[in-house]
mmCIF file of C-alpha atoms in Angstrom:
data_model
loop_
_atom_site.group_PDB
_atom_site.id
_atom_site.type_symbol
_atom_site.label_atom_id
_atom_site.label_comp_id
_atom_site.label_asym_id
_atom_site.label_seq_id
_atom_site.Cartn_x
_atom_site.Cartn_y
_atom_site.Cartn_z
ATOM 1 C CA UNK A 1 -21.080 99.842 92.344
ATOM 2 C CA UNK A 2 -22.649 99.954 95.582
ATOM 3 C CA UNK A 3 -23.183 104.035 95.551
ATOM 4 C CA UNK A 4 -24.882 103.927 92.114
ATOM 5 C CA UNK A 5 -28.168 102.003 93.606
ATOM 6 C CA UNK A 6 -30.284 105.295 94.371
ATOM 7 C CA UNK A 7 -29.634 106.633 90.773
ATOM 8 C CA UNK A 8 -30.503 103.448 89.334
ATOM 9 C CA UNK A 9 -33.575 103.009 91.328
ATOM 10 C CA UNK A 10 -34.610 106.730 90.892
ATOM 11 C CA UNK A 11 -34.273 106.298 86.923
ATOM 12 C CA UNK A 12 -36.356 103.340 87.432
ATOM 13 C CA UNK A 13 -38.730 105.229 89.391
ATOM 14 C CA UNK A 14 -39.167 108.298 86.805
ATOM 15 C CA UNK A 15 -39.249 105.723 83.748
ATOM 16 C CA UNK A 16 -41.774 103.839 85.650
ATOM 17 C CA UNK A 17 -43.756 106.807 86.407
ATOM 18 C CA UNK A 18 -43.823 108.272 82.524
ATOM 19 C CA UNK A 19 -45.056 104.687 81.371
ATOM 20 C CA UNK A 20 -47.710 104.327 83.833
ATOM 21 C CA UNK A 21 -48.747 107.589 83.605
ATOM 22 C CA UNK A 22 -49.012 107.703 79.942
ATOM 23 C CA UNK A 23 -50.427 104.126 79.706
ATOM 24 C CA UNK A 24 -52.945 104.145 82.447
ATOM 25 C CA UNK A 25 -56.450 104.468 80.667
ATOM 26 C CA UNK A 26 -58.668 107.540 81.835
ATOM 27 C CA UNK A 27 -62.099 106.573 83.532
ATOM 28 C CA UNK A 28 -65.096 107.196 81.470
ATOM 29 C CA UNK A 29 -66.560 110.836 81.779
ATOM 30 C CA UNK A 30 -68.468 113.468 79.862
ATOM 31 C CA UNK A 31 -66.432 116.305 78.724
ATOM 32 C CA UNK A 32 -68.825 118.331 76.986
ATOM 33 C CA UNK A 33 -72.567 118.808 75.818
ATOM 34 C CA UNK A 34 -73.879 121.000 72.988
ATOM 35 C CA UNK A 35 -75.619 123.124 72.943
ATOM 36 C CA UNK A 36 -74.635 123.624 76.763
ATOM 37 C CA UNK A 37 -77.993 125.920 77.293
ATOM 38 C CA UNK A 38 -81.690 124.490 77.896
ATOM 39 C CA UNK A 39 -84.335 126.674 76.405
ATOM 40 C CA UNK A 40 -87.857 127.048 78.724
ATOM 41 C CA UNK A 41 -89.528 124.372 76.817
ATOM 42 C CA UNK A 42 -88.155 121.529 74.898
ATOM 43 C CA UNK A 43 -84.490 121.240 74.188
ATOM 44 C CA UNK A 44 -82.765 118.570 72.384
ATOM 45 C CA UNK A 45 -79.163 118.119 73.483
ATOM 46 C CA UNK A 46 -75.872 116.119 72.484
ATOM 47 C CA UNK A 47 -74.045 114.771 75.389
ATOM 48 C CA UNK A 48 -70.548 113.578 74.557
ATOM 49 C CA UNK A 49 -69.091 111.118 76.389
ATOM 50 C CA UNK A 50 -64.959 110.146 76.739
ATOM 51 C CA UNK A 51 -63.706 106.400 76.953
ATOM 52 C CA UNK A 52 -67.335 105.619 77.312
ATOM 53 C CA UNK A 53 -69.428 102.628 75.948
ATOM 54 C CA UNK A 54 -72.969 103.697 75.502
ATOM 55 C CA UNK A 55 -73.651 101.345 72.645
ATOM 56 C CA UNK A 56 -72.594 98.425 74.848
ATOM 57 C CA UNK A 57 -74.262 99.209 77.636
ATOM 58 C CA UNK A 58 -77.422 100.635 75.913
ATOM 59 C CA UNK A 59 -79.675 98.781 77.976
ATOM 60 C CA UNK A 60 -78.943 100.126 80.748
ATOM 61 C CA UNK A 61 -78.260 103.964 79.819
ATOM 62 C CA UNK A 62 -79.979 106.606 82.250
ATOM 63 C CA UNK A 63 -80.004 110.349 82.240
ATOM 64 C CA UNK A 64 -80.889 113.261 84.422
ATOM 65 C CA UNK A 65 -80.264 116.537 85.337
ATOM 66 C CA UNK A 66 -80.259 118.439 88.745
ATOM 67 C CA UNK A 67 -81.281 121.977 89.629
ATOM 68 C CA UNK A 68 -81.126 122.648 93.113
ATOM 69 C CA UNK A 69 -84.050 120.432 94.845
ATOM 70 C CA UNK A 70 -85.636 119.485 91.283
ATOM 71 C CA UNK A 71 -84.427 116.265 89.384
ATOM 72 C CA UNK A 72 -85.411 116.213 85.237
ATOM 73 C CA UNK A 73 -85.605 113.147 83.034
ATOM 74 C CA UNK A 74 -85.360 113.451 79.314
ATOM 75 C CA UNK A 75 -88.243 112.027 77.487
ATOM 76 C CA UNK A 76 -86.266 110.882 74.912
ATOM 77 C CA UNK A 77 -82.642 109.012 74.588
ATOM 78 C CA UNK A 78 -81.133 108.048 71.378
ATOM 79 C CA UNK A 79 -77.814 106.250 71.996
ATOM 80 C CA UNK A 80 -75.819 107.454 68.403
ATOM 81 C CA UNK A 81 -72.348 105.814 69.386
ATOM 82 C CA UNK A 82 -70.095 104.525 71.979
ATOM 83 C CA UNK A 83 -69.417 108.466 73.028
ATOM 84 C CA UNK A 84 -72.421 110.152 71.699
ATOM 85 C CA UNK A 85 -76.000 110.455 73.327
ATOM 86 C CA UNK A 86 -78.940 112.679 72.072
ATOM 87 C CA UNK A 87 -81.396 113.526 74.846
ATOM 88 C CA UNK A 88 -84.608 115.928 74.532
ATOM 89 C CA UNK A 89 -85.486 117.336 77.818
ATOM 90 C CA UNK A 90 -88.896 119.563 78.382
ATOM 91 C CA UNK A 91 -88.637 122.352 81.225
ATOM 92 C CA UNK A 92 -91.027 124.737 81.904
ATOM 93 C CA UNK A 93 -91.835 127.171 84.938
ATOM 94 C CA UNK A 94 -89.704 128.096 87.927
ATOM 95 C CA UNK A 95 -86.372 127.080 88.746
ATOM 96 C CA UNK A 96 -84.179 127.240 91.629
ATOM 97 C CA UNK A 97 -80.356 127.811 90.300
ATOM 98 C CA UNK A 98 -79.491 128.921 86.634
ATOM 99 C CA UNK A 99 -77.339 125.856 85.959
ATOM 100 C CA UNK A 100 -78.119 122.268 85.735
ATOM 101 C CA UNK A 101 -75.918 119.315 86.936
ATOM 102 C CA UNK A 102 -75.852 116.312 84.398
ATOM 103 C CA UNK A 103 -75.679 112.859 85.265
ATOM 104 C CA UNK A 104 -75.050 109.672 82.746
ATOM 105 C CA UNK A 105 -75.485 106.239 84.196
ATOM 106 C CA UNK A 106 -74.908 103.089 82.418
ATOM 107 C CA UNK A 107 -74.147 99.402 83.642
ATOM 108 C CA UNK A 108 -70.289 99.450 82.387
ATOM 109 C CA UNK A 109 -69.224 103.272 83.190
ATOM 110 C CA UNK A 110 -70.957 103.628 86.224
ATOM 111 C CA UNK A 111 -72.756 107.048 87.321
ATOM 112 C CA UNK A 112 -70.729 109.930 85.536
ATOM 113 C CA UNK A 113 -71.122 113.463 86.462
ATOM 114 C CA UNK A 114 -70.870 116.767 84.637
ATOM 115 C CA UNK A 115 -71.255 119.908 86.966
ATOM 116 C CA UNK A 116 -72.950 122.674 85.446
ATOM 117 C CA UNK A 117 -73.609 121.105 82.325
ATOM 118 C CA UNK A 118 -76.532 123.461 81.176
ATOM 119 C CA UNK A 119 -77.084 126.965 81.806
ATOM 120 C CA UNK A 120 -80.498 127.838 82.064
ATOM 121 C CA UNK A 121 -82.171 129.966 78.903
ATOM 122 C CA UNK A 122 -85.311 131.815 79.254
ATOM 123 C CA UNK A 123 -86.571 130.199 82.471
ATOM 124 C CA UNK A 124 -87.438 132.189 85.584
ATOM 125 C CA UNK A 125 -84.866 131.552 88.559
ATOM 126 C CA UNK A 126 -86.140 131.903 92.126
ATOM 127 C CA UNK A 127 -84.732 130.924 95.322
ATOM 128 C CA UNK A 128 -88.124 129.297 96.055
ATOM 129 C CA UNK A 129 -90.017 127.521 92.869
ATOM 130 C CA UNK A 130 -93.596 126.979 93.278
ATOM 131 C CA UNK A 131 -93.165 123.182 92.327
ATOM 132 C CA UNK A 132 -90.087 120.576 92.754
ATOM 133 C CA UNK A 133 -89.787 118.203 89.978
ATOM 134 C CA UNK A 134 -88.646 114.598 90.430
ATOM 135 C CA UNK A 135 -88.045 111.133 88.265
ATOM 136 C CA UNK A 136 -86.733 107.774 89.053
ATOM 137 C CA UNK A 137 -83.263 107.352 88.571
ATOM 138 C CA UNK A 138 -80.883 104.725 88.790
ATOM 139 C CA UNK A 139 -77.548 105.413 89.698
ATOM 140 C CA UNK A 140 -75.063 102.441 88.582
ATOM 141 C CA UNK A 141 -71.548 101.158 89.992
ATOM 142 C CA UNK A 142 -68.801 100.961 87.085
ATOM 143 C CA UNK A 143 -66.506 98.297 86.468
ATOM 144 C CA UNK A 144 -63.594 98.879 88.710
ATOM 145 C CA UNK A 145 -60.239 99.049 86.982
ATOM 146 C CA UNK A 146 -56.996 100.839 87.421
ATOM 147 C CA UNK A 147 -57.667 104.197 85.706
ATOM 148 C CA UNK A 148 -57.059 107.953 86.178
ATOM 149 C CA UNK A 149 -59.852 110.037 87.067
ATOM 150 C CA UNK A 150 -61.872 111.988 84.515
ATOM 151 C CA UNK A 151 -62.477 115.426 85.601
ATOM 152 C CA UNK A 152 -63.958 118.166 83.969
ATOM 153 C CA UNK A 153 -62.116 120.606 82.211
ATOM 154 C CA UNK A 154 -59.012 118.578 83.373
ATOM 155 C CA UNK A 155 -59.375 115.642 81.220
ATOM 156 C CA UNK A 156 -56.343 113.683 79.898
ATOM 157 C CA UNK A 157 -54.174 116.786 81.326
ATOM 158 C CA UNK A 158 -54.570 115.351 84.722
ATOM 159 C CA UNK A 159 -51.467 113.364 84.128
ATOM 160 C CA UNK A 160 -49.390 116.327 84.089
ATOM 161 C CA UNK A 161 -49.679 115.952 87.590
ATOM 162 C CA UNK A 162 -47.184 113.251 87.437
ATOM 163 C CA UNK A 163 -44.655 115.342 85.542
ATOM 164 C CA UNK A 164 -45.428 119.313 87.233
ATOM 165 C CA UNK A 165 -45.657 118.683 90.784
ATOM 166 C CA UNK A 166 -42.555 116.388 91.243
ATOM 167 C CA UNK A 167 -40.705 118.725 89.620
ATOM 168 C CA UNK A 168 -41.363 121.700 92.422
ATOM 169 C CA UNK A 169 -40.968 119.020 95.117
ATOM 170 C CA UNK A 170 -37.267 118.187 93.258
ATOM 171 C CA UNK A 171 -36.616 122.061 93.337
ATOM 172 C CA UNK A 172 -37.495 122.415 97.083
ATOM 173 C CA UNK A 173 -35.312 119.323 98.041
ATOM 174 C CA UNK A 174 -32.521 120.683 95.880
ATOM 175 C CA UNK A 175 -32.561 124.227 97.533
ATOM 176 C CA UNK A 176 -32.653 122.334 101.078
ATOM 177 C CA UNK A 177 -29.459 121.093 99.743
ATOM 178 C CA UNK A 178 -28.358 124.196 99.183
ATOM 179 C CA UNK A 179 -29.180 125.785 102.244
ATOM 180 C CA UNK A 180 -27.637 123.229 103.969
ATOM 181 C CA UNK A 181 -23.942 123.816 101.783
ATOM 182 C CA UNK A 182 -24.308 127.427 102.668
ATOM 183 C CA UNK A 183 -24.754 126.748 106.413
ATOM 184 C CA UNK A 184 -22.027 124.321 106.381
ATOM 185 C CA UNK A 185 -19.913 126.744 104.507
ATOM 186 C CA UNK A 186 -20.415 129.700 107.258
ATOM 187 C CA UNK A 187 -19.729 127.232 109.908
ATOM 188 C CA UNK A 188 -16.665 125.631 108.271
ATOM 189 C CA UNK A 189 -15.287 128.488 105.829
ATOM 190 C CA UNK A 190 -14.611 125.703 103.012
ATOM 191 C CA UNK A 191 -15.041 127.255 99.759
ATOM 192 C CA UNK A 192 -16.275 123.767 97.958
ATOM 193 C CA UNK A 193 -18.922 123.748 100.337
ATOM 194 C CA UNK A 194 -20.108 127.011 98.670
ATOM 195 C CA UNK A 195 -19.877 125.920 95.230
ATOM 196 C CA UNK A 196 -21.715 123.032 96.237
ATOM 197 C CA UNK A 197 -24.379 125.359 97.657
ATOM 198 C CA UNK A 198 -24.538 127.406 94.220
ATOM 199 C CA UNK A 199 -24.597 124.092 91.929
ATOM 200 C CA UNK A 200 -27.616 122.912 93.703
ATOM 201 C CA UNK A 201 -29.045 126.269 93.530
ATOM 202 C CA UNK A 202 -28.242 125.756 89.772
ATOM 203 C CA UNK A 203 -30.020 122.516 89.556
ATOM 204 C CA UNK A 204 -33.378 123.787 91.675
ATOM 205 C CA UNK A 205 -33.302 126.752 89.189
ATOM 206 C CA UNK A 206 -33.780 124.162 86.149
ATOM 207 C CA UNK A 207 -36.479 122.270 87.965
ATOM 208 C CA UNK A 208 -38.090 125.720 88.922
ATOM 209 C CA UNK A 209 -38.090 126.322 84.950
ATOM 210 C CA UNK A 210 -39.082 123.113 84.129
ATOM 211 C CA UNK A 211 -42.460 123.922 86.980
ATOM 212 C CA UNK A 212 -42.889 127.101 85.296
ATOM 213 C CA UNK A 213 -42.746 125.763 81.805
ATOM 214 C CA UNK A 214 -45.249 123.222 82.230
ATOM 215 C CA UNK A 215 -47.509 124.797 84.563
ATOM 216 C CA UNK A 216 -47.693 127.675 81.747
ATOM 217 C CA UNK A 217 -48.795 125.199 79.129
ATOM 218 C CA UNK A 218 -51.251 123.143 81.547
ATOM 219 C CA UNK A 219 -52.667 126.389 82.395
ATOM 220 C CA UNK A 220 -53.181 127.667 78.841
ATOM 221 C CA UNK A 221 -55.575 124.853 78.047
ATOM 222 C CA UNK A 222 -57.364 124.242 81.149
ATOM 223 C CA UNK A 223 -57.452 127.974 82.953
ATOM 224 C CA UNK A 224 -57.444 129.698 79.284
ATOM 225 C CA UNK A 225 -54.359 131.703 79.694
ATOM 226 C CA UNK A 226 -50.740 130.987 79.657
ATOM 227 C CA UNK A 227 -50.319 132.774 83.246
ATOM 228 C CA UNK A 228 -53.116 133.523 85.539
ATOM 229 C CA UNK A 229 -52.698 136.057 88.985
ATOM 230 C CA UNK A 230 -52.822 132.975 91.061
ATOM 231 C CA UNK A 231 -50.870 133.544 93.933
ATOM 232 C CA UNK A 232 -49.125 130.260 93.568
ATOM 233 C CA UNK A 233 -47.787 131.268 90.133
ATOM 234 C CA UNK A 234 -46.627 134.804 91.356
ATOM 235 C CA UNK A 235 -45.073 133.120 94.445
ATOM 236 C CA UNK A 236 -43.144 130.932 92.445
ATOM 237 C CA UNK A 237 -42.269 133.411 90.049
ATOM 238 C CA UNK A 238 -40.874 135.530 92.594
ATOM 239 C CA UNK A 239 -39.161 132.629 94.201
ATOM 240 C CA UNK A 240 -37.200 131.891 90.847
ATOM 241 C CA UNK A 241 -36.115 135.782 90.730
ATOM 242 C CA UNK A 242 -34.802 135.198 94.021
ATOM 243 C CA UNK A 243 -32.569 132.826 93.488
ATOM 244 C CA UNK A 244 -31.648 134.480 89.769
ATOM 245 C CA UNK A 245 -30.618 137.231 92.212
ATOM 246 C CA UNK A 246 -28.417 134.855 94.203
ATOM 247 C CA UNK A 247 -26.301 134.248 90.917
ATOM 248 C CA UNK A 248 -26.136 137.898 90.027
ATOM 249 C CA UNK A 249 -25.115 138.982 93.467
ATOM 250 C CA UNK A 250 -22.239 135.784 93.564
ATOM 251 C CA UNK A 251 -20.980 136.847 90.035
ATOM 252 C CA UNK A 252 -20.873 140.648 91.093
ATOM 253 C CA UNK A 253 -18.420 140.264 93.825
ATOM 254 C CA UNK A 254 -14.802 139.912 92.618
ATOM 255 C CA UNK A 255 -13.265 138.629 95.747
ATOM 256 C CA UNK A 256 -14.097 134.533 95.634
ATOM 257 C CA UNK A 257 -14.129 134.418 99.436
ATOM 258 C CA UNK A 258 -16.209 137.657 99.689
ATOM 259 C CA UNK A 259 -18.506 136.357 97.057
ATOM 260 C CA UNK A 260 -19.041 133.015 98.714
ATOM 261 C CA UNK A 261 -19.696 134.658 102.471
ATOM 262 C CA UNK A 262 -22.348 136.827 100.819
ATOM 263 C CA UNK A 263 -23.825 134.325 98.690
ATOM 264 C CA UNK A 264 -24.016 131.854 101.480
ATOM 265 C CA UNK A 265 -25.711 134.418 103.944
ATOM 266 C CA UNK A 266 -28.180 135.570 101.080
ATOM 267 C CA UNK A 267 -29.145 131.969 99.945
ATOM 268 C CA UNK A 268 -30.530 131.170 103.730
ATOM 269 C CA UNK A 269 -32.460 134.453 103.031
ATOM 270 C CA UNK A 270 -33.720 132.993 99.761
ATOM 271 C CA UNK A 271 -34.657 129.596 100.997
ATOM 272 C CA UNK A 272 -36.719 131.010 103.802
ATOM 273 C CA UNK A 273 -38.235 133.718 101.188
ATOM 274 C CA UNK A 274 -39.040 130.676 98.821
ATOM 275 C CA UNK A 275 -40.702 128.882 101.399
ATOM 276 C CA UNK A 276 -42.987 131.364 102.067
ATOM 277 C CA UNK A 277 -43.915 132.346 98.734
ATOM 278 C CA UNK A 278 -44.026 129.218 97.333
ATOM 279 C CA UNK A 279 -45.511 127.154 100.452
ATOM 280 C CA UNK A 280 -46.800 129.836 103.159
ATOM 281 C CA UNK A 281 -48.399 132.765 101.354
ATOM 282 C CA UNK A 282 -50.158 130.588 98.563
ATOM 283 C CA UNK A 283 -52.253 128.700 101.418
ATOM 284 C CA UNK A 284 -53.389 131.788 102.816
ATOM 285 C CA UNK A 285 -55.610 132.774 99.959
ATOM 286 C CA UNK A 286 -57.930 131.477 97.258
ATOM 287 C CA UNK A 287 -56.235 129.802 94.389
ATOM 288 C CA UNK A 288 -56.922 127.919 91.360
ATOM 289 C CA UNK A 289 -54.228 125.576 92.458
ATOM 290 C CA UNK A 290 -56.186 122.491 94.358
ATOM 291 C CA UNK A 291 -55.353 122.074 98.053
ATOM 292 C CA UNK A 292 -55.021 126.086 98.915
ATOM 293 C CA UNK A 293 -57.266 128.280 100.431
ATOM 294 C CA UNK A 294 -56.909 126.808 104.024
ATOM 295 C CA UNK A 295 -57.065 122.898 103.598
ATOM 296 C CA UNK A 296 -53.667 121.611 102.721
ATOM 297 C CA UNK A 297 -52.872 119.410 99.365
ATOM 298 C CA UNK A 298 -53.298 116.060 98.682
ATOM 299 C CA UNK A 299 -56.085 115.717 100.791
ATOM 300 C CA UNK A 300 -58.629 112.735 100.068
ATOM 301 C CA UNK A 301 -60.718 115.345 97.955
ATOM 302 C CA UNK A 302 -57.568 116.186 95.446
ATOM 303 C CA UNK A 303 -55.844 113.364 94.615
ATOM 304 C CA UNK A 304 -57.459 109.491 93.667
ATOM 305 C CA UNK A 305 -55.774 106.887 95.610
ATOM 306 C CA UNK A 306 -54.741 105.369 91.818
ATOM 307 C CA UNK A 307 -53.185 108.598 91.116
ATOM 308 C CA UNK A 308 -51.513 108.356 94.159
ATOM 309 C CA UNK A 309 -49.760 105.193 93.549
ATOM 310 C CA UNK A 310 -47.841 106.800 90.441
ATOM 311 C CA UNK A 311 -47.796 109.835 92.098
ATOM 312 C CA UNK A 312 -45.585 109.174 95.268
ATOM 313 C CA UNK A 313 -42.853 106.874 93.322
ATOM 314 C CA UNK A 314 -42.642 109.781 90.785
ATOM 315 C CA UNK A 315 -42.056 112.244 93.432
ATOM 316 C CA UNK A 316 -39.260 109.900 94.587
ATOM 317 C CA UNK A 317 -37.444 109.469 91.227
ATOM 318 C CA UNK A 318 -37.440 112.887 90.485
ATOM 319 C CA UNK A 319 -35.935 113.905 93.670
ATOM 320 C CA UNK A 320 -33.387 111.064 93.139
ATOM 321 C CA UNK A 321 -32.673 112.335 89.648
ATOM 322 C CA UNK A 322 -32.325 116.060 90.901
ATOM 323 C CA UNK A 323 -29.606 114.956 93.448
ATOM 324 C CA UNK A 324 -27.940 113.096 90.919
ATOM 325 C CA UNK A 325 -27.929 115.964 88.848
ATOM 326 C CA UNK A 326 -26.773 118.281 91.743
ATOM 327 C CA UNK A 327 -23.927 115.350 92.722
ATOM 328 C CA UNK A 328 -22.228 115.605 89.068
ATOM 329 C CA UNK A 329 -22.352 119.377 89.129
ATOM 330 C CA UNK A 330 -20.604 119.484 92.382
ATOM 331 C CA UNK A 331 -18.167 116.847 91.076
ATOM 332 C CA UNK A 332 -17.050 119.133 88.715
ATOM 333 C CA UNK A 333 -16.707 121.980 90.868
ATOM 334 C CA UNK A 334 -14.354 119.806 93.175
ATOM 335 C CA UNK A 335 -12.513 119.327 90.196
ATOM 336 C CA UNK A 336 -12.154 123.287 89.362
ATOM 337 C CA UNK A 337 -11.244 123.670 92.911
ATOM 338 C CA UNK A 338 -8.706 121.474 92.685
ATOM 339 C CA UNK A 339 -7.164 123.285 90.010
ATOM 340 C CA UNK A 340 -7.239 126.672 91.635
ATOM 341 C CA UNK A 341 -5.935 125.162 94.826
ATOM 342 C CA UNK A 342 -2.911 123.562 92.429
ATOM 343 C CA UNK A 343 -2.410 127.064 90.696
ATOM 344 C CA UNK A 344 -1.886 128.947 94.010
ATOM 345 C CA UNK B 1 -22.240 131.528 86.102
ATOM 346 C CA UNK B 2 -22.615 134.436 83.375
ATOM 347 C CA UNK B 3 -23.666 131.698 81.023
ATOM 348 C CA UNK B 4 -26.373 130.391 82.816
ATOM 349 C CA UNK B 5 -27.598 133.294 83.499
ATOM 350 C CA UNK B 6 -27.517 133.802 79.866
ATOM 351 C CA UNK B 7 -29.159 130.931 78.989
ATOM 352 C CA UNK B 8 -32.030 131.482 81.461
ATOM 353 C CA UNK B 9 -32.708 134.956 80.145
ATOM 354 C CA UNK B 10 -32.872 133.113 76.416
ATOM 355 C CA UNK B 11 -35.443 130.728 78.205
ATOM 356 C CA UNK B 12 -37.495 133.489 79.778
ATOM 357 C CA UNK B 13 -37.913 135.198 76.058
ATOM 358 C CA UNK B 14 -38.244 132.183 73.964
ATOM 359 C CA UNK B 15 -41.299 131.396 76.688
ATOM 360 C CA UNK B 16 -42.761 135.065 76.570
ATOM 361 C CA UNK B 17 -42.516 134.813 72.753
ATOM 362 C CA UNK B 18 -44.171 131.435 72.099
ATOM 363 C CA UNK B 19 -47.711 133.125 72.395
ATOM 364 C CA UNK B 20 -46.825 136.192 70.007
ATOM 365 C CA UNK B 21 -45.948 133.233 67.287
ATOM 366 C CA UNK B 22 -48.553 131.345 68.666
ATOM 367 C CA UNK B 23 -51.450 133.888 67.689
ATOM 368 C CA UNK B 24 -50.996 133.531 63.766
ATOM 369 C CA UNK B 25 -51.071 129.883 63.792
ATOM 370 C CA UNK B 26 -53.243 129.643 66.671
ATOM 371 C CA UNK B 27 -56.165 128.087 65.284
ATOM 372 C CA UNK B 28 -54.796 124.453 64.159
ATOM 373 C CA UNK B 29 -52.222 124.553 67.003
ATOM 374 C CA UNK B 30 -55.228 125.253 69.578
ATOM 375 C CA UNK B 31 -57.428 122.797 68.268
ATOM 376 C CA UNK B 32 -54.784 119.993 68.297
ATOM 377 C CA UNK B 33 -54.364 120.509 71.705
ATOM 378 C CA UNK B 34 -58.165 120.415 72.581
ATOM 379 C CA UNK B 35 -58.715 117.213 70.769
ATOM 380 C CA UNK B 36 -58.911 114.021 72.090
ATOM 381 C CA UNK B 37 -59.247 114.651 75.750
ATOM 382 C CA UNK B 38 -56.550 117.280 75.752
ATOM 383 C CA UNK B 39 -54.067 114.666 75.788
ATOM 384 C CA UNK B 40 -51.530 116.663 73.174
ATOM 385 C CA UNK B 41 -51.014 119.001 76.485
ATOM 386 C CA UNK B 42 -49.265 116.017 77.965
ATOM 387 C CA UNK B 43 -47.246 115.490 75.244
ATOM 388 C CA UNK B 44 -46.391 119.136 75.003
ATOM 389 C CA UNK B 45 -45.553 118.924 78.780
ATOM 390 C CA UNK B 46 -43.426 116.089 78.539
ATOM 391 C CA UNK B 47 -41.646 116.962 75.609
ATOM 392 C CA UNK B 48 -40.922 120.401 77.684
ATOM 393 C CA UNK B 49 -39.814 118.322 80.617
ATOM 394 C CA UNK B 50 -37.324 116.225 78.311
ATOM 395 C CA UNK B 51 -35.645 119.609 76.234
ATOM 396 C CA UNK B 52 -35.355 121.413 79.097
ATOM 397 C CA UNK B 53 -33.486 118.331 80.621
ATOM 398 C CA UNK B 54 -31.348 118.254 77.856
ATOM 399 C CA UNK B 55 -30.685 122.027 77.083
ATOM 400 C CA UNK B 56 -28.992 121.488 80.922
ATOM 401 C CA UNK B 57 -26.862 118.589 79.792
ATOM 402 C CA UNK B 58 -25.504 120.338 76.851
ATOM 403 C CA UNK B 59 -24.470 123.276 79.178
ATOM 404 C CA UNK B 60 -22.781 120.635 81.850
ATOM 405 C CA UNK B 61 -21.126 118.873 78.773
ATOM 406 C CA UNK B 62 -19.733 122.508 77.933
ATOM 407 C CA UNK B 63 -18.900 123.612 81.392
ATOM 408 C CA UNK B 64 -17.013 119.941 81.721
ATOM 409 C CA UNK B 65 -15.142 120.358 78.351
ATOM 410 C CA UNK B 66 -14.123 123.582 79.962
ATOM 411 C CA UNK B 67 -12.152 121.830 82.945
ATOM 412 C CA UNK B 68 -10.671 119.435 80.836
ATOM 413 C CA UNK B 69 -9.537 121.873 78.924
ATOM 414 C CA UNK B 70 -7.751 123.618 81.483
ATOM 415 C CA UNK B 71 -6.353 120.372 83.179
ATOM 416 C CA UNK B 72 -4.618 119.700 79.848
#
């Protein structure tokens, strides 16, 4: 029973990450406005909130938009429901930037922010406007409770971080196991080690497919396409192809010992290439993924503290589960090997 | 290993055709995905995660069965 403890632990961590990841409420936010343009003159807009408490905090609701150095307040605000506000702005003359950032504050939700909420329509955009507008604002601090950040465009899909990213962590971990087994085979010549290496590569590929499939769906509804030409996506796809080639190579050689030796050498090459394509190259260029283009991932700007609290156990849990899957596959390979040895 | 390869090719094909089928029923499916803060995208992602794990469990089961039959 003693060697089951890490399996039970990783199962508990995964279940916990799924339950907490789905049950934790999203913090209040403003997903959209309509229309998303501000005319030269008077414009009435509908501001849609998510998980907001506009009617409950009706007295403290304040709205403003910012454009460059200028700040505009609506001259009429009408709270329709908990998630809907109608506001009327009057903007004329020159402005500094084409987009307006929207701020909505109230005592319960705090200050909510939607960058580039409105596009200007018919106004004059100049780098140095002849006047700047200003008005009184009242930023608020909302209730602090355990919730996930509400990011524009991402919205609820920020939870996917807990299912999509750990599968890549598990994949890299299991490929590392595969590399170790291959090196052990090359130094000792024990065919069981090579079987372990291909078992690990197989489990790693499963997690790569999970990562690709979940990422593809996530991309469709946030970036707008099933596949985008992002360095990280293409790198991951190439890494998967490299490992598929490992299996093709192994199955194309008839002599078992030769196939094992070729496969083990190729596997070392494959791991290095996988690291280059998944970890190194995407960081050297700009990407849609957070944490790329210079700064390492999981900096304080990319990952919220509450998300971290669930994300790290999820990563540990999935690494444990992937090792468990590999463990079962390797024991099966050992059985096959025993049978082969008996027959000879 | 051939079997695993076949499954991966199959998976690739399924994934690459989903958007072709999707175009015909795109409207209602896509609309549900964008509703309620895109929560259904999370549902789809968790479902895919579980489906792939179960498909793999199934292939492992078949391999184990073969080993068991050889041992008898």
